[in-house]
XYZ file of C-alpha atoms in Angstrom:
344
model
C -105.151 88.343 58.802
C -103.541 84.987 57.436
C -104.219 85.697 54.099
C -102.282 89.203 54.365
C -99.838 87.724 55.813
C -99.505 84.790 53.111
C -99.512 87.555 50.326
C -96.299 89.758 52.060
C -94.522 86.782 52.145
C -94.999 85.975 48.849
C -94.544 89.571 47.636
C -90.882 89.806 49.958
C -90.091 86.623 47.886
C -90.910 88.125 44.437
C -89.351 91.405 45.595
C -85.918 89.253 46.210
C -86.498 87.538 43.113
C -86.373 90.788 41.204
C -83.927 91.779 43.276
C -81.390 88.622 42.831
C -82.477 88.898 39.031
C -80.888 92.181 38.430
C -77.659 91.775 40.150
C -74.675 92.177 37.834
C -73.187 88.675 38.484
C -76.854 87.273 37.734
C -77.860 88.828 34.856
C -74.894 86.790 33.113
C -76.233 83.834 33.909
C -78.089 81.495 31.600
C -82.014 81.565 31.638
C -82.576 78.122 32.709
C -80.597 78.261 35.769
C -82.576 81.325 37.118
C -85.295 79.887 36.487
C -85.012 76.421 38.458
C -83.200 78.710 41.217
C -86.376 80.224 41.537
C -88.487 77.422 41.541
C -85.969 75.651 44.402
C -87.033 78.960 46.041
C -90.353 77.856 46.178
C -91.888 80.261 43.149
C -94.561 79.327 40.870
C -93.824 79.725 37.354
C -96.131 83.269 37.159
C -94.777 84.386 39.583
C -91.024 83.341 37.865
C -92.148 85.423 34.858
C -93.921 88.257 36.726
C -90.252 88.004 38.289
C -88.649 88.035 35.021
C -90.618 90.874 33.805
C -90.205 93.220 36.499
C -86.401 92.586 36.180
C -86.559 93.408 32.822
C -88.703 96.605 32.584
C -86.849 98.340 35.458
C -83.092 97.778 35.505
C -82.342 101.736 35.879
C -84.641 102.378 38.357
C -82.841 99.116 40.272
C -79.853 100.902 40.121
C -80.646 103.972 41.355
C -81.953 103.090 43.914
C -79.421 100.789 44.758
C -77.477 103.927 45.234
C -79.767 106.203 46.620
C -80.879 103.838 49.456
C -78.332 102.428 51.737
C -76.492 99.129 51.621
C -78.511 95.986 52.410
C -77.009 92.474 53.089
C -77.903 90.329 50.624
C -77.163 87.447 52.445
C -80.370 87.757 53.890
C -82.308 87.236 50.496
C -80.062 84.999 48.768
C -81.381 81.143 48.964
C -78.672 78.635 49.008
C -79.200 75.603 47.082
C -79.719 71.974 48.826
C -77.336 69.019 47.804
C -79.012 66.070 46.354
C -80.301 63.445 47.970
C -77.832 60.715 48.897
C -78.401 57.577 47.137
C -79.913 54.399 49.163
C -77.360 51.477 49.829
C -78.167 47.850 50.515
C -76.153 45.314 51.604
C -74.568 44.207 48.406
C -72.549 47.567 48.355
C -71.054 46.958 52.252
C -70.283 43.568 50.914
C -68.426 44.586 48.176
C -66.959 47.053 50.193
C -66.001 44.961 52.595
C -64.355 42.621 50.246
C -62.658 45.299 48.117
C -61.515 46.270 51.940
C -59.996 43.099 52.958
C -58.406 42.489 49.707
C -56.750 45.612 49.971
C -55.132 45.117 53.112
C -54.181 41.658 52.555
C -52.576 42.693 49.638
C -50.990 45.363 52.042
C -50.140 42.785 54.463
C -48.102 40.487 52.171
C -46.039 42.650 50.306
C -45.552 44.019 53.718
C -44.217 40.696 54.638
C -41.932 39.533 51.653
C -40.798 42.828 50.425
C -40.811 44.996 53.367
C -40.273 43.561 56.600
C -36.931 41.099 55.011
C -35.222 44.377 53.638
C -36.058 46.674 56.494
C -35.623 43.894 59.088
C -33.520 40.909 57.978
C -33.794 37.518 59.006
C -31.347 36.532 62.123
C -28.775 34.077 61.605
C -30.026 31.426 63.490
C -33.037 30.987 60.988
C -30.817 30.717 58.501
C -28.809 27.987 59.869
C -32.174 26.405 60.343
C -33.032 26.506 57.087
C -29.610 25.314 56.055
C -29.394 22.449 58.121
C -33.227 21.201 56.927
C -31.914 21.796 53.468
C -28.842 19.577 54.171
C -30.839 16.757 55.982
C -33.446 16.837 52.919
C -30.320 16.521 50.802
C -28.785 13.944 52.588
C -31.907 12.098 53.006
C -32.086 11.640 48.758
C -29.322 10.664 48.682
C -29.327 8.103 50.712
C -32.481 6.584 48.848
C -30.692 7.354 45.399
C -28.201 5.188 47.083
C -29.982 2.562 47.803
C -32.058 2.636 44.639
C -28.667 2.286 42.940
C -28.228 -0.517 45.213
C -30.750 -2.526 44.300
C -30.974 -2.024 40.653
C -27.167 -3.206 41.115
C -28.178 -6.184 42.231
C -31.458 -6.987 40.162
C -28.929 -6.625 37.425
C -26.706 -9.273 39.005
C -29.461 -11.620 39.549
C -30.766 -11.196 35.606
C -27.092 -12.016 34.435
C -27.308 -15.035 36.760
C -30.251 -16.250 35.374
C -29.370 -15.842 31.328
C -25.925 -17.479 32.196
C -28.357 -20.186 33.967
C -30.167 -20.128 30.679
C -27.651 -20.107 28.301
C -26.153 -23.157 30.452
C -29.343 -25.242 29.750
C -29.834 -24.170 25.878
C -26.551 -25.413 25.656
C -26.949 -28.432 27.426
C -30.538 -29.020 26.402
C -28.820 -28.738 22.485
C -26.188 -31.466 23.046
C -29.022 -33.319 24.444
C -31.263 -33.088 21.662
C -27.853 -33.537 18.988
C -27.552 -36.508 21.119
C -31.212 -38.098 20.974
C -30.771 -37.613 17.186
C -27.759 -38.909 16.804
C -28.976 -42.060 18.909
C -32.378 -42.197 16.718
C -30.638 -42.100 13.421
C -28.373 -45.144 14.576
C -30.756 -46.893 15.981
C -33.127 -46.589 12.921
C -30.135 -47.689 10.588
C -29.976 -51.053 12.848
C -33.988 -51.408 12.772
C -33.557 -51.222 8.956
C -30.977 -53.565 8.820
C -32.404 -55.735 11.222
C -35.843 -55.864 9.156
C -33.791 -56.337 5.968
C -31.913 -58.999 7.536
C -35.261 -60.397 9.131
C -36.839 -60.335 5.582
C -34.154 -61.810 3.786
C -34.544 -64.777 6.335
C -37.873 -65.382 6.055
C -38.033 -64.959 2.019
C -35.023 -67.687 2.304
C -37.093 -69.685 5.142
C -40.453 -69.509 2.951
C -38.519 -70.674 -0.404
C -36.723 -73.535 1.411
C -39.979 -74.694 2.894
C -42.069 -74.363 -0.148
C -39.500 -75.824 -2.514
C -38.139 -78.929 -0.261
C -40.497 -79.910 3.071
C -43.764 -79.967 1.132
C -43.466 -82.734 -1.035
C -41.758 -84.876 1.117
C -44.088 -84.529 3.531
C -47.159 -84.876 1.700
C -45.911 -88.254 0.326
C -45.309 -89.225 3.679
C -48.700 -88.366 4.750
C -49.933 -90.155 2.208
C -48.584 -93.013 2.680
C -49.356 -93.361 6.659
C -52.887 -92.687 6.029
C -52.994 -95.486 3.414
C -51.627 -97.546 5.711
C -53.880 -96.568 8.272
C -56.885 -97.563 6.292
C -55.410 -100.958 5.494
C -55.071 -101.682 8.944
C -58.686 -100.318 9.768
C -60.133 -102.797 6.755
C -57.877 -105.861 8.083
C -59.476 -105.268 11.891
C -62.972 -104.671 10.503
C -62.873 -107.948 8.457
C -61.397 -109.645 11.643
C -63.685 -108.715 13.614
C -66.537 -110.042 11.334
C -65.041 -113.039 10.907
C -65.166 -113.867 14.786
C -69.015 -112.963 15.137
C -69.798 -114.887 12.471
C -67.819 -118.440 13.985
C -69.284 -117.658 17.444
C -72.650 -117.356 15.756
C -72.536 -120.812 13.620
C -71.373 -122.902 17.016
C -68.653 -125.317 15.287
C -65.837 -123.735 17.595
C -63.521 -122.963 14.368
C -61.778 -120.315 13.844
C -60.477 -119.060 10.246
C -56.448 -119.367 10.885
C -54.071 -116.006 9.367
C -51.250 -117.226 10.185
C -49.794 -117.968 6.573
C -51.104 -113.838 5.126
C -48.694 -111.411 4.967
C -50.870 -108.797 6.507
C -49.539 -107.914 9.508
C -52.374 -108.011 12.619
C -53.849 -105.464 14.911
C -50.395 -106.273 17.540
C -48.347 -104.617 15.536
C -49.575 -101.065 15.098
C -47.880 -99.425 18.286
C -50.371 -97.724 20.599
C -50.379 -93.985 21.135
C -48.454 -93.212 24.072
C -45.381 -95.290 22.292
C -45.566 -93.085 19.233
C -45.493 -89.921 21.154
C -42.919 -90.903 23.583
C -40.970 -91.591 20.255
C -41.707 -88.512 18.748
C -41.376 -86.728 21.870
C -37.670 -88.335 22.175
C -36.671 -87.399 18.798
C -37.802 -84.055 18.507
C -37.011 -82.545 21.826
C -33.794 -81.028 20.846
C -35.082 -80.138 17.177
C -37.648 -77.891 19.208
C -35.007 -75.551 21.069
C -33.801 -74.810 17.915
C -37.264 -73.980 15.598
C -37.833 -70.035 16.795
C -41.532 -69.402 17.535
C -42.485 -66.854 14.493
C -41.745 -69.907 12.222
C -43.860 -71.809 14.414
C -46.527 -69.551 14.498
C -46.138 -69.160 10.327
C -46.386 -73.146 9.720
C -49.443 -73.305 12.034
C -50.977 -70.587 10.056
C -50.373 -72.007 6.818
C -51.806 -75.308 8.013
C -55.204 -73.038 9.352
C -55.360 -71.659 5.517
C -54.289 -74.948 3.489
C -57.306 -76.650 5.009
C -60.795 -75.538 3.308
C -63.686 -74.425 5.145
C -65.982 -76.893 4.307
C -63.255 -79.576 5.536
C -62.928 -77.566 8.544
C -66.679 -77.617 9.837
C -66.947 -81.416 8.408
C -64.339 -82.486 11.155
C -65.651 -80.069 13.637
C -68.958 -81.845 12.998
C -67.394 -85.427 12.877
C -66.766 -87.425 15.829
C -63.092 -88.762 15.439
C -61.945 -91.456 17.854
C -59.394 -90.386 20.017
C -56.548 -92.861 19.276
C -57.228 -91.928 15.159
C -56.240 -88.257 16.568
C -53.058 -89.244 18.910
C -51.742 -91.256 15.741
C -51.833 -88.595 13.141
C -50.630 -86.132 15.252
C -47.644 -88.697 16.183
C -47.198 -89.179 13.004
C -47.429 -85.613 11.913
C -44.697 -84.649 14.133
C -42.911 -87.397 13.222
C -42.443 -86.264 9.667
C -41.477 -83.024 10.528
C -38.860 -84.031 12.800
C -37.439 -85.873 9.734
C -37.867 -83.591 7.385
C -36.405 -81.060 9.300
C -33.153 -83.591 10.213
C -32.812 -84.323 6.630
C -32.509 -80.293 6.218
C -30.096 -80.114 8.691
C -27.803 -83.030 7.116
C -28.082 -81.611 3.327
Protein backbone atom coordinates (compact mmCIF):
# COMPACT_ATOMS: atom_id res chain seq x y z
CA UNK A 1 0.00 0.00 0.00
CA UNK A 2 3.02 2.42 0.87
CA UNK A 3 4.90 1.53 -1.92
CA UNK A 4 1.86 2.48 -4.37
CA UNK A 5 1.48 5.24 -2.80
CA UNK A 6 5.34 6.30 -2.94
CA UNK A 7 5.26 5.52 -6.79
CA UNK A 8 1.92 8.07 -7.55
CA UNK A 9 3.66 10.57 -5.89
CA UNK A 10 6.55 10.27 -7.70
CA UNK A 11 4.72 9.75 -11.02
CA UNK A 12 2.31 13.25 -10.15
CA UNK A 13 5.83 14.82 -9.76
CA UNK A 14 7.25 13.59 -13.12
CA UNK A 15 3.84 14.24 -14.69
CA UNK A 16 4.32 18.13 -13.48
CA UNK A 17 7.75 17.98 -14.54
CA UNK A 18 6.70 17.22 -18.08
CA UNK A 19 4.14 19.35 -17.66
CA UNK A 20 6.22 22.62 -16.41
CA UNK A 21 8.80 21.44 -19.19
CA UNK A 22 6.57 22.10 -22.06
CA UNK A 23 5.10 25.35 -21.14
CA UNK A 24 5.83 28.09 -23.67
CA UNK A 25 7.61 30.45 -21.19
CA UNK A 26 9.80 27.27 -20.15
CA UNK A 27 10.82 25.85 -23.09
CA UNK A 28 12.90 29.23 -23.60
CA UNK A 29 14.72 28.72 -20.84
CA UNK A 30 18.29 27.51 -20.68
CA UNK A 31 18.94 23.71 -19.95
CA UNK A 32 20.77 24.09 -16.82
CA UNK A 33 18.24 26.01 -15.03
CA UNK A 34 15.51 23.31 -15.66
CA UNK A 35 17.46 21.06 -14.68
CA UNK A 36 18.55 22.27 -11.02
CA UNK A 37 14.72 23.46 -10.82
CA UNK A 38 14.01 20.00 -10.97
CA UNK A 39 16.39 18.70 -8.75
CA UNK A 40 15.25 21.64 -5.97
CA UNK A 41 11.98 19.76 -6.71
CA UNK A 42 13.29 16.85 -5.27
CA UNK A 43 13.91 14.69 -8.77
CA UNK A 44 16.61 12.33 -9.34
CA UNK A 45 18.57 12.88 -12.33
CA UNK A 46 16.59 9.72 -14.34
CA UNK A 47 13.91 10.77 -13.53
CA UNK A 48 15.12 14.64 -14.83
CA UNK A 49 15.88 12.97 -18.18
CA UNK A 50 12.92 10.54 -18.31
CA UNK A 51 11.37 14.17 -17.69
CA UNK A 52 13.26 15.66 -20.42
CA UNK A 53 12.42 12.99 -22.79
CA UNK A 54 8.85 12.81 -22.41
CA UNK A 55 8.82 16.64 -22.95
CA UNK A 56 10.53 16.23 -25.92
CA UNK A 57 8.81 13.31 -27.77
CA UNK A 58 5.29 14.69 -27.13
CA UNK A 59 4.96 18.46 -27.44
CA UNK A 60 1.75 18.15 -29.88
CA UNK A 61 0.04 15.80 -28.04
CA UNK A 62 0.74 18.42 -24.85
CA UNK A 63 -0.98 20.83 -26.68
CA UNK A 64 -3.86 19.27 -27.62
CA UNK A 65 -4.72 18.28 -24.91
CA UNK A 66 -4.12 21.34 -23.27
CA UNK A 67 -7.04 22.40 -25.33
CA UNK A 68 -9.18 19.61 -25.36
CA UNK A 69 -9.20 19.20 -21.52
CA UNK A 70 -10.21 22.06 -19.40
CA UNK A 71 -8.12 24.70 -17.69
CA UNK A 72 -6.04 23.60 -14.69
CA UNK A 73 -4.27 25.98 -12.19
CA UNK A 74 -0.91 25.64 -12.44
CA UNK A 75 -0.22 27.14 -9.37
CA UNK A 76 -0.83 23.99 -7.90
CA UNK A 77 2.20 22.21 -9.70
CA UNK A 78 4.55 24.94 -9.94
CA UNK A 79 7.41 24.68 -7.04
CA UNK A 80 8.67 27.96 -5.89
CA UNK A 81 12.23 28.22 -5.24
CA UNK A 82 13.73 28.70 -1.50
CA UNK A 83 16.09 31.76 -0.78
CA UNK A 84 19.48 30.90 0.39
CA UNK A 85 20.50 30.37 3.53
CA UNK A 86 21.36 33.48 5.52
CA UNK A 87 24.90 33.73 6.37
CA UNK A 88 26.07 33.14 10.21
CA UNK A 89 27.23 36.38 12.12
CA UNK A 90 29.50 36.56 15.13
CA UNK A 91 30.20 39.19 17.20
CA UNK A 92 32.86 40.96 15.27
CA UNK A 93 30.13 42.03 12.67
CA UNK A 94 27.65 43.69 15.65
CA UNK A 95 30.83 45.30 16.72
CA UNK A 96 31.62 46.79 13.70
CA UNK A 97 28.22 47.58 13.30
CA UNK A 98 27.91 49.09 16.25
CA UNK A 99 30.87 51.26 15.73
CA UNK A 100 30.09 52.16 12.10
CA UNK A 101 26.60 53.06 14.07
CA UNK A 102 27.89 55.38 16.60
CA UNK A 103 30.23 57.03 14.30
CA UNK A 104 27.52 57.81 12.15
CA UNK A 105 25.45 59.54 14.48
CA UNK A 106 28.12 61.36 16.14
CA UNK A 107 29.06 62.60 13.02
CA UNK A 108 25.23 63.46 12.76
CA UNK A 109 25.28 64.99 16.05
CA UNK A 110 28.09 67.53 15.48
CA UNK A 111 27.43 68.92 12.31
CA UNK A 112 24.06 69.08 13.84
CA UNK A 113 25.56 71.26 16.43
CA UNK A 114 27.98 73.72 14.55
CA UNK A 115 26.26 73.93 11.29
CA UNK A 116 22.72 73.39 12.05
CA UNK A 117 21.46 74.34 15.27
CA UNK A 118 23.67 78.18 15.07
CA UNK A 119 21.95 78.95 11.60
CA UNK A 120 18.53 77.58 12.37
CA UNK A 121 18.68 78.77 16.01
CA UNK A 122 21.17 81.57 16.73
CA UNK A 123 22.95 82.21 19.75
CA UNK A 124 21.09 84.88 22.22
CA UNK A 125 22.72 87.99 22.95
CA UNK A 126 23.56 87.51 26.30
CA UNK A 127 26.12 84.69 25.31
CA UNK A 128 27.59 86.86 23.23
CA UNK A 129 28.24 89.54 25.64
CA UNK A 130 29.67 86.72 27.65
CA UNK A 131 31.96 85.81 25.35
CA UNK A 132 32.87 89.41 24.72
CA UNK A 133 33.48 90.41 28.06
CA UNK A 134 35.88 87.02 28.71
CA UNK A 135 37.56 88.08 25.53
CA UNK A 136 38.10 91.64 26.91
CA UNK A 137 39.25 90.48 30.45
CA UNK A 138 41.75 87.90 28.64
CA UNK A 139 42.83 90.97 26.70
CA UNK A 140 43.18 93.15 29.40
CA UNK A 141 44.78 90.63 31.49
CA UNK A 142 48.02 90.52 28.69
CA UNK A 143 48.26 93.44 28.75
CA UNK A 144 48.71 94.14 31.91
CA UNK A 145 51.63 91.47 32.12
CA UNK A 146 53.09 92.94 28.74
CA UNK A 147 53.03 95.94 30.92
CA UNK A 148 54.75 94.92 33.49
CA UNK A 149 57.22 92.86 31.51
CA UNK A 150 57.99 96.19 29.85
CA UNK A 151 58.37 97.39 33.26
CA UNK A 152 60.89 95.47 34.37
CA UNK A 153 63.04 95.07 31.40
CA UNK A 154 62.87 99.06 31.79
CA UNK A 155 64.42 98.88 34.74
CA UNK A 156 67.00 95.90 34.35
CA UNK A 157 68.12 98.21 31.62
CA UNK A 158 68.53 101.07 34.09
CA UNK A 159 70.35 99.04 36.53
CA UNK A 160 72.95 97.61 33.60
CA UNK A 161 73.65 101.35 32.58
CA UNK A 162 74.27 101.97 36.30
CA UNK A 163 76.62 99.43 36.62
CA UNK A 164 78.90 100.12 33.21
CA UNK A 165 78.85 103.88 34.26
CA UNK A 166 80.03 102.28 37.78
CA UNK A 167 82.54 100.47 35.67
CA UNK A 168 83.67 102.85 33.43
CA UNK A 169 84.12 105.13 36.71
CA UNK A 170 86.67 102.59 38.15
CA UNK A 171 88.61 101.78 34.69
CA UNK A 172 89.04 105.27 34.72
CA UNK A 173 90.07 105.71 38.06
CA UNK A 174 91.85 102.39 38.36
CA UNK A 175 93.98 103.91 34.97
CA UNK A 176 95.06 107.18 36.66
CA UNK A 177 95.96 104.95 39.43
CA UNK A 178 98.09 102.69 37.65
CA UNK A 179 99.59 106.06 35.33
CA UNK A 180 100.21 107.16 38.78
CA UNK A 181 102.12 104.05 40.39
CA UNK A 182 104.25 104.29 37.21
CA UNK A 183 104.88 107.53 37.20
CA UNK A 184 105.93 107.22 41.03
CA UNK A 185 108.13 103.94 40.14
CA UNK A 186 109.97 105.54 37.32
CA UNK A 187 110.94 108.55 39.73
CA UNK A 188 111.68 106.73 42.35
CA UNK A 189 113.97 104.32 40.34
CA UNK A 190 115.78 107.46 38.78
CA UNK A 191 116.62 108.53 42.60
CA UNK A 192 117.67 104.75 43.53
CA UNK A 193 120.04 105.07 40.51
CA UNK A 194 121.32 108.17 41.45
CA UNK A 195 121.51 107.40 44.90
CA UNK A 196 123.63 104.08 44.11
CA UNK A 197 125.75 106.14 41.68
CA UNK A 198 126.24 108.68 44.21
CA UNK A 199 126.77 105.84 46.93
CA UNK A 200 129.42 104.25 44.57
CA UNK A 201 131.19 107.20 43.70
CA UNK A 202 131.66 107.64 47.58
CA UNK A 203 132.89 104.59 48.39
CA UNK A 204 135.35 104.26 45.18
CA UNK A 205 136.55 107.89 46.59
CA UNK A 206 136.43 106.46 50.37
CA UNK A 207 138.41 103.14 49.27
CA UNK A 208 141.15 105.26 47.20
CA UNK A 209 141.63 107.77 50.05
CA UNK A 210 142.06 104.96 52.51
CA UNK A 211 144.26 102.81 50.45
CA UNK A 212 146.43 105.64 49.17
CA UNK A 213 146.87 107.80 52.59
CA UNK A 214 145.75 105.83 56.13
CA UNK A 215 147.71 102.67 55.35
CA UNK A 216 151.09 103.65 55.50
CA UNK A 217 150.85 105.90 58.16
CA UNK A 218 149.40 103.59 60.15
CA UNK A 219 151.45 100.69 59.60
CA UNK A 220 154.56 102.77 60.55
CA UNK A 221 152.87 103.65 63.54
CA UNK A 222 152.16 100.17 64.41
CA UNK A 223 155.38 99.41 63.93
CA UNK A 224 156.85 101.47 65.88
CA UNK A 225 154.55 100.88 69.18
CA UNK A 226 155.15 97.29 68.94
CA UNK A 227 158.93 97.88 68.86
CA UNK A 228 158.59 99.77 71.63
CA UNK A 229 156.58 97.38 73.30
CA UNK A 230 159.18 94.72 73.06
CA UNK A 231 161.87 97.02 74.40
CA UNK A 232 159.99 97.59 77.35
CA UNK A 233 159.13 93.75 77.75
CA UNK A 234 163.20 92.97 77.41
CA UNK A 235 164.07 95.97 79.96
CA UNK A 236 161.37 94.32 82.68
CA UNK A 237 162.53 90.77 81.92
CA UNK A 238 166.23 91.70 82.53
CA UNK A 239 165.01 93.62 85.70
CA UNK A 240 163.44 91.20 86.98
CA UNK A 241 166.45 88.76 86.70
CA UNK A 242 168.60 90.99 88.05
CA UNK A 243 166.59 91.14 91.47
CA UNK A 244 166.42 87.19 91.86
CA UNK A 245 169.74 86.91 91.30
CA UNK A 246 170.88 89.77 94.35
CA UNK A 247 168.25 88.20 96.66
CA UNK A 248 169.80 84.85 95.86
CA UNK A 249 173.69 85.84 96.51
CA UNK A 250 172.67 87.56 100.15
CA UNK A 251 175.06 90.80 99.93
CA UNK A 252 171.85 93.13 100.08
CA UNK A 253 173.06 95.11 96.76
CA UNK A 254 171.20 96.09 94.33
CA UNK A 255 172.50 96.96 90.62
CA UNK A 256 171.54 100.94 90.53
CA UNK A 257 169.74 102.33 86.78
CA UNK A 258 169.53 105.38 87.64
CA UNK A 259 172.24 106.93 85.19
CA UNK A 260 170.51 104.56 81.69
CA UNK A 261 168.44 106.24 79.54
CA UNK A 262 165.94 103.48 79.38
CA UNK A 263 163.03 104.57 80.77
CA UNK A 264 161.52 101.91 83.66
CA UNK A 265 158.43 99.85 83.97
CA UNK A 266 156.59 103.43 85.78
CA UNK A 267 156.39 104.94 82.84
CA UNK A 268 154.38 102.82 80.44
CA UNK A 269 150.74 104.07 81.41
CA UNK A 270 148.42 101.25 82.47
CA UNK A 271 145.39 100.26 80.44
CA UNK A 272 142.50 101.96 81.74
CA UNK A 273 144.62 105.45 81.20
CA UNK A 274 145.15 104.64 77.55
CA UNK A 275 141.58 103.91 76.89
CA UNK A 276 140.16 106.69 78.83
CA UNK A 277 142.55 108.70 76.46
CA UNK A 278 141.51 107.16 73.49
CA UNK A 279 138.06 107.05 74.57
CA UNK A 280 138.32 111.05 75.14
CA UNK A 281 139.75 111.72 71.86
CA UNK A 282 137.77 109.75 69.68
CA UNK A 283 134.30 110.16 71.00
CA UNK A 284 133.29 112.85 68.68
CA UNK A 285 135.37 111.32 65.65
CA UNK A 286 132.87 108.28 66.16
CA UNK A 287 129.46 110.24 65.52
CA UNK A 288 130.84 111.16 62.49
CA UNK A 289 132.45 107.57 60.89
CA UNK A 290 128.94 106.00 59.32
CA UNK A 291 128.67 102.28 60.15
CA UNK A 292 129.08 100.65 56.43
CA UNK A 293 132.66 102.13 56.60
CA UNK A 294 132.92 100.62 59.85
CA UNK A 295 131.75 97.46 58.95
CA UNK A 296 134.22 97.67 55.55
CA UNK A 297 137.52 98.47 57.74
CA UNK A 298 136.63 95.59 60.12
CA UNK A 299 136.31 93.37 57.19
CA UNK A 300 139.40 94.28 55.61
CA UNK A 301 141.21 93.78 58.91
CA UNK A 302 139.32 89.93 59.06
CA UNK A 303 140.95 89.36 55.37
CA UNK A 304 144.47 91.23 55.81
CA UNK A 305 145.22 88.79 58.60
CA UNK A 306 146.22 85.11 57.28
CA UNK A 307 144.71 82.05 58.46
CA UNK A 308 147.46 80.47 59.88
CA UNK A 309 148.04 83.83 62.01
CA UNK A 310 144.51 83.66 62.86
CA UNK A 311 144.37 80.07 64.55
CA UNK A 312 148.09 80.79 66.02
CA UNK A 313 146.52 83.63 68.25
CA UNK A 314 143.36 81.76 68.75
CA UNK A 315 145.66 79.03 70.06
CA UNK A 316 148.01 81.48 72.00
CA UNK A 317 147.32 82.65 75.35
CA UNK A 318 147.86 86.54 75.24
CA UNK A 319 147.94 88.39 78.56
CA UNK A 320 145.24 90.60 78.97
CA UNK A 321 146.99 93.99 79.50
CA UNK A 322 149.23 93.03 75.99
CA UNK A 323 145.48 93.04 74.46
CA UNK A 324 144.01 96.40 76.22
CA UNK A 325 147.35 98.15 74.95
CA UNK A 326 147.22 97.33 71.32
CA UNK A 327 143.82 97.87 71.05
CA UNK A 328 144.47 101.44 72.84
CA UNK A 329 146.88 101.95 70.73
CA UNK A 330 145.12 100.77 67.65
CA UNK A 331 142.42 103.19 68.15
CA UNK A 332 144.67 105.62 68.92
CA UNK A 333 146.18 105.72 65.48
CA UNK A 334 143.11 105.81 63.83
CA UNK A 335 141.81 108.64 65.66
CA UNK A 336 144.93 110.45 64.34
CA UNK A 337 144.97 109.40 61.20
CA UNK A 338 141.61 110.17 60.69
CA UNK A 339 142.19 113.99 62.40
CA UNK A 340 145.07 114.46 60.17
CA UNK A 341 142.42 113.69 57.19
CA UNK A 342 140.18 116.00 58.44
CA UNK A 343 142.90 118.96 58.75
CA UNK A 344 144.50 118.26 55.09
Amino acid sequence: MSESVIQSNRKELLDSAVSFLNEPSVANAPLEKKIEFLKSKGLSEQEIEQALKVATDTPSQSVVVSKSEPKIDRDEFVYESLPPPLPARDWRDYFIMATATAGLFYGVYEVTKRYVLPNVLPESKTKLEQDKEEIKLQLEKVDSLLNAIEQEHNAFKSKEEEKMNELDHTMSQLQTALDETSKTRAKMEYELENIKSQVGSLQSAVDKFISTDSSSRDLESILKEIDSLKNLIKISGSIAKNDENSESNGNGKATSFSGSSVPGIDTIPSASEVLAKIKLGNKDADKNVPAWMKNKEQAQIDNSIPEWQKNALSTTDIPDWQTTVETAEAEENGTTGENEKVGE
